[in-house]
Amino acid sequence: MNSSILEPQLGAPADAALQSRRGMMSKALLAGLATVPVVGLLTKSGEAAVNPQQKLDASSREAFNDIRKHENAHVEFLKDALGRKARPKPTFQNLRQTSFNKFVVLARTFENVGVGAYLGALPLIVDKGYVAAAGAIALVEGQHAGFCNVFSGIDVTTQAKTGTFSNFALPLTIKQVVDAAGPFIKSLNGGPPASFTAGDDISILNFALLLEFLEAEFYNLNTPRLIG
């Protein structure tokens, strides 16, 4: 993978705004083939901390399938909003999971990273309509993250940085998001860099679209096989 296509390209205002934030998540480092060592969200074995009493019953199976539908709807919504300026669908890698536990780990990670990405970007959007739209997606991503956390047997607001609950969601910088998503992106297929500039709403929405493409591909690939 060409790492240069994933390098953040912050303008000075965005860099200052993002670097001034306090209490950011620590870097979500992803190593190996789709293992997800997000600090605080894994057991020592690297498997999902799934509560043995939490079974994949009809209700949770429906929830995972609903999440899949939501992510695909987010892709279509952002593509419609961007029109001709929408990035092409990237080519992804390492998304196919070999076990249900690994699927849960990565689902939980993508959802929590998505929440942090939206929270970091929302204050930098200029158009109020875009703020409302992105906020509506971010809230659903937060509901996904809460469900995945609880399904895993951890607190609903467990944060990747601390491994403990928090009263407030923690925003992520562009670099933290790219560090988390990069190992799963093989090519951007001629689309814009995995970055954005403060006040450039199109670049921000295209950054969001990149993440939604990633999540949708992940669920489309794994949910039919592992969830049913």
Coordinates of C-alpha atoms in Angstrom, one line a residue:
M1 CA 0.0 0.0 0.0
N2 CA 1.3 3.5 -0.9
S3 CA 1.4 5.2 2.5
S4 CA 1.6 8.6 0.9
I5 CA -2.0 8.5 -0.1
L6 CA -3.0 8.2 3.5
E7 CA -0.9 11.1 4.9
P8 CA -3.0 13.8 6.7
Q9 CA -2.9 17.1 4.8
L10 CA -4.1 19.5 7.4
G11 CA -4.2 23.2 6.8
A12 CA -2.9 25.4 9.6
P13 CA -6.3 26.2 11.1
A14 CA -7.3 22.5 11.2
D15 CA -4.0 21.5 12.6
A16 CA -4.2 24.1 15.4
A17 CA -7.8 23.2 16.2
L18 CA -7.2 19.5 16.3
Q19 CA -3.9 19.7 18.2
S20 CA -5.4 21.9 20.9
R21 CA -8.0 19.3 21.8
R22 CA -7.4 17.7 25.2
G23 CA -8.1 14.1 26.2
M24 CA -7.7 12.6 22.8
M25 CA -7.8 8.8 22.4
S26 CA -4.4 7.3 22.2
K27 CA -3.4 6.0 18.7
A28 CA -5.5 3.1 17.5
L29 CA -2.7 0.8 16.3
L30 CA -3.8 -2.0 14.0
A31 CA -1.3 -4.8 13.5
G32 CA -1.3 -8.0 11.5
L33 CA -4.2 -9.3 9.4
A34 CA -7.2 -7.5 10.8
T35 CA -6.3 -7.8 14.4
V36 CA -7.3 -4.7 16.3
P37 CA -5.2 -3.8 19.3
V38 CA -7.1 -0.7 20.3
V39 CA -5.9 0.1 23.8
G40 CA -8.3 -1.1 26.5
L41 CA -10.7 -3.0 24.3
L42 CA -9.0 -6.4 24.1
T43 CA -8.4 -9.2 26.4
K44 CA -4.8 -10.4 26.9
S45 CA -5.4 -13.1 24.3
G46 CA -6.3 -10.5 21.7
E47 CA -9.8 -11.9 21.3
A48 CA -13.0 -9.9 21.8
A49 CA -14.0 -9.6 25.4
V50 CA -17.4 -11.2 24.7
N51 CA -19.4 -12.0 27.8
P52 CA -20.0 -15.7 27.8
Q53 CA -23.6 -15.1 28.7
Q54 CA -24.2 -12.8 25.8
K55 CA -25.3 -15.1 23.0
L56 CA -26.0 -14.3 19.4
D57 CA -29.7 -14.6 19.8
A58 CA -32.4 -13.4 17.4
S59 CA -32.3 -9.8 18.8
S60 CA -28.6 -9.3 18.5
R61 CA -28.5 -11.0 15.1
E62 CA -31.1 -8.5 14.0
A63 CA -29.1 -5.6 15.5
F64 CA -25.9 -6.6 13.5
N65 CA -27.9 -6.8 10.3
D66 CA -29.5 -3.5 11.0
I67 CA -26.0 -2.0 11.5
R68 CA -25.1 -3.3 8.1
K69 CA -28.1 -1.6 6.6
H70 CA -27.3 1.7 8.3
E71 CA -23.7 1.7 7.0
N72 CA -24.9 1.1 3.5
A73 CA -27.5 3.9 3.8
H74 CA -24.7 6.2 5.1
V75 CA -22.7 5.5 2.0
E76 CA -25.6 6.3 -0.3
F77 CA -26.5 9.4 1.6
L78 CA -23.0 10.9 1.5
K79 CA -22.6 10.0 -2.2
D80 CA -25.9 11.8 -3.0
A81 CA -24.8 14.8 -0.9
L82 CA -21.4 15.0 -2.7
G83 CA -22.7 14.3 -6.2
R84 CA -20.0 14.4 -8.8
K85 CA -17.5 15.3 -6.1
A86 CA -17.9 12.0 -4.2
R87 CA -14.8 9.9 -4.0
P88 CA -14.8 6.6 -5.9
K89 CA -15.1 3.4 -3.8
P90 CA -11.7 2.4 -2.5
T91 CA -10.3 -1.1 -2.7
F92 CA -10.1 -2.7 0.8
Q93 CA -8.0 -5.5 2.2
N94 CA -7.9 -7.7 5.4
L95 CA -11.6 -7.2 6.2
R96 CA -12.7 -10.8 5.9
Q97 CA -12.8 -12.3 9.5
T98 CA -12.2 -15.9 10.3
S99 CA -14.3 -16.1 13.5
F100 CA -17.3 -14.4 15.2
N101 CA -15.1 -13.1 18.0
K102 CA -12.7 -11.4 15.6
F103 CA -15.7 -9.9 13.8
V104 CA -17.0 -8.4 17.1
V105 CA -13.6 -6.9 17.9
L106 CA -13.3 -5.2 14.5
A107 CA -16.9 -4.1 14.5
R108 CA -16.5 -2.5 17.9
T109 CA -13.3 -0.9 16.8
F110 CA -14.7 0.5 13.5
E111 CA -17.7 1.9 15.3
N112 CA -15.7 3.6 18.1
V113 CA -13.2 5.0 15.6
G114 CA -16.1 6.3 13.5
V115 CA -17.6 8.1 16.4
G116 CA -14.2 9.7 17.2
A117 CA -13.7 10.7 13.6
Y118 CA -17.1 12.5 13.3
L119 CA -16.6 14.2 16.6
G120 CA -13.2 15.5 15.6
A121 CA -14.5 16.8 12.2
L122 CA -18.0 18.2 13.2
P123 CA -16.7 21.5 14.7
L124 CA -14.8 22.1 11.4
I125 CA -17.8 21.9 9.1
V126 CA -19.1 25.3 7.9
D127 CA -22.5 24.6 6.3
K128 CA -25.1 24.1 9.0
G129 CA -27.0 21.6 6.9
Y130 CA -23.9 19.5 6.6
V131 CA -23.3 19.7 10.3
A132 CA -26.9 18.4 11.0
A133 CA -26.4 15.6 8.5
A134 CA -23.0 14.5 9.8
G135 CA -24.3 14.8 13.3
A136 CA -27.3 12.5 12.5
I137 CA -24.8 9.9 11.2
A138 CA -22.5 10.3 14.1
L139 CA -25.3 9.7 16.6
V140 CA -26.2 6.4 14.9
E141 CA -22.5 5.4 14.9
G142 CA -22.5 6.1 18.6
Q143 CA -25.5 3.8 19.0
H144 CA -23.6 1.1 17.1
A145 CA -20.6 1.5 19.3
G146 CA -22.6 1.3 22.5
F147 CA -24.3 -1.9 21.3
C148 CA -21.0 -3.5 20.3
N149 CA -19.4 -2.5 23.6
V150 CA -22.3 -4.0 25.7
F151 CA -22.4 -7.1 23.5
S152 CA -18.7 -7.6 24.2
G153 CA -19.4 -7.5 28.0
I154 CA -17.9 -4.1 28.6
D155 CA -19.4 -0.8 29.7
V156 CA -21.5 1.0 27.1
T157 CA -19.2 4.0 27.0
T158 CA -15.9 2.2 27.3
Q159 CA -13.2 4.3 25.6
A160 CA -10.3 2.8 23.5
K161 CA -7.8 5.1 25.2
T162 CA -8.5 4.1 28.8
G163 CA -10.4 0.8 28.7
T164 CA -12.9 2.4 31.1
F165 CA -16.2 4.2 30.8
S166 CA -16.3 7.9 30.1
N167 CA -19.0 10.6 30.5
F168 CA -17.9 12.1 27.2
A169 CA -17.0 10.7 23.8
L170 CA -13.4 11.4 22.8
P171 CA -12.6 13.0 19.4
L172 CA -9.9 11.6 17.1
T173 CA -7.4 13.5 15.0
I174 CA -7.1 12.7 11.3
K175 CA -3.8 10.9 12.0
Q176 CA -5.4 8.7 14.6
V177 CA -8.3 7.8 12.2
V178 CA -5.9 7.1 9.3
D179 CA -3.6 5.0 11.6
A180 CA -6.7 2.9 12.4
A181 CA -8.1 2.6 8.9
G182 CA -4.9 2.5 6.8
P183 CA -4.1 -1.2 7.2
F184 CA -7.5 -2.0 5.6
I185 CA -7.2 0.4 2.6
K186 CA -5.4 -1.1 -0.4
S187 CA -6.1 1.7 -2.9
L188 CA -8.1 5.0 -3.0
N189 CA -8.6 4.4 -6.7
G190 CA -7.8 7.9 -7.7
G191 CA -9.9 9.5 -5.0
P192 CA -8.8 12.4 -2.8
P193 CA -6.4 11.7 0.1
A194 CA -7.6 10.3 3.4
S195 CA -7.6 13.7 4.9
F196 CA -9.5 17.0 5.1
T197 CA -9.0 20.7 5.7
A198 CA -11.0 22.7 8.2
G199 CA -13.7 24.7 6.5
D200 CA -13.6 22.6 3.3
D201 CA -16.9 20.8 3.7
I202 CA -16.4 18.7 0.6
S203 CA -13.1 17.3 1.9
I204 CA -14.6 16.6 5.3
L205 CA -17.6 14.7 3.8
N206 CA -15.3 12.7 1.5
F207 CA -13.3 11.7 4.5
A208 CA -16.5 10.6 6.2
L209 CA -17.5 8.7 3.0
L210 CA -14.1 6.8 3.0
L211 CA -14.9 5.5 6.5
E212 CA -18.5 4.7 5.6
F213 CA -17.3 2.8 2.5
L214 CA -14.9 0.8 4.8
E215 CA -17.6 0.0 7.4
A216 CA -20.2 -1.0 4.8
E217 CA -17.6 -3.3 3.0
F218 CA -16.7 -4.9 6.4
Y219 CA -20.3 -5.7 7.2
N220 CA -21.3 -6.7 3.7
L221 CA -18.4 -9.2 3.6
N222 CA -18.8 -10.7 7.1
T223 CA -22.4 -10.4 8.3
P224 CA -24.0 -12.9 5.9
R225 CA -21.3 -15.5 6.7
L226 CA -20.9 -15.0 10.5
I227 CA -24.3 -13.6 11.6
G228 CA -26.8 -15.0 9.1

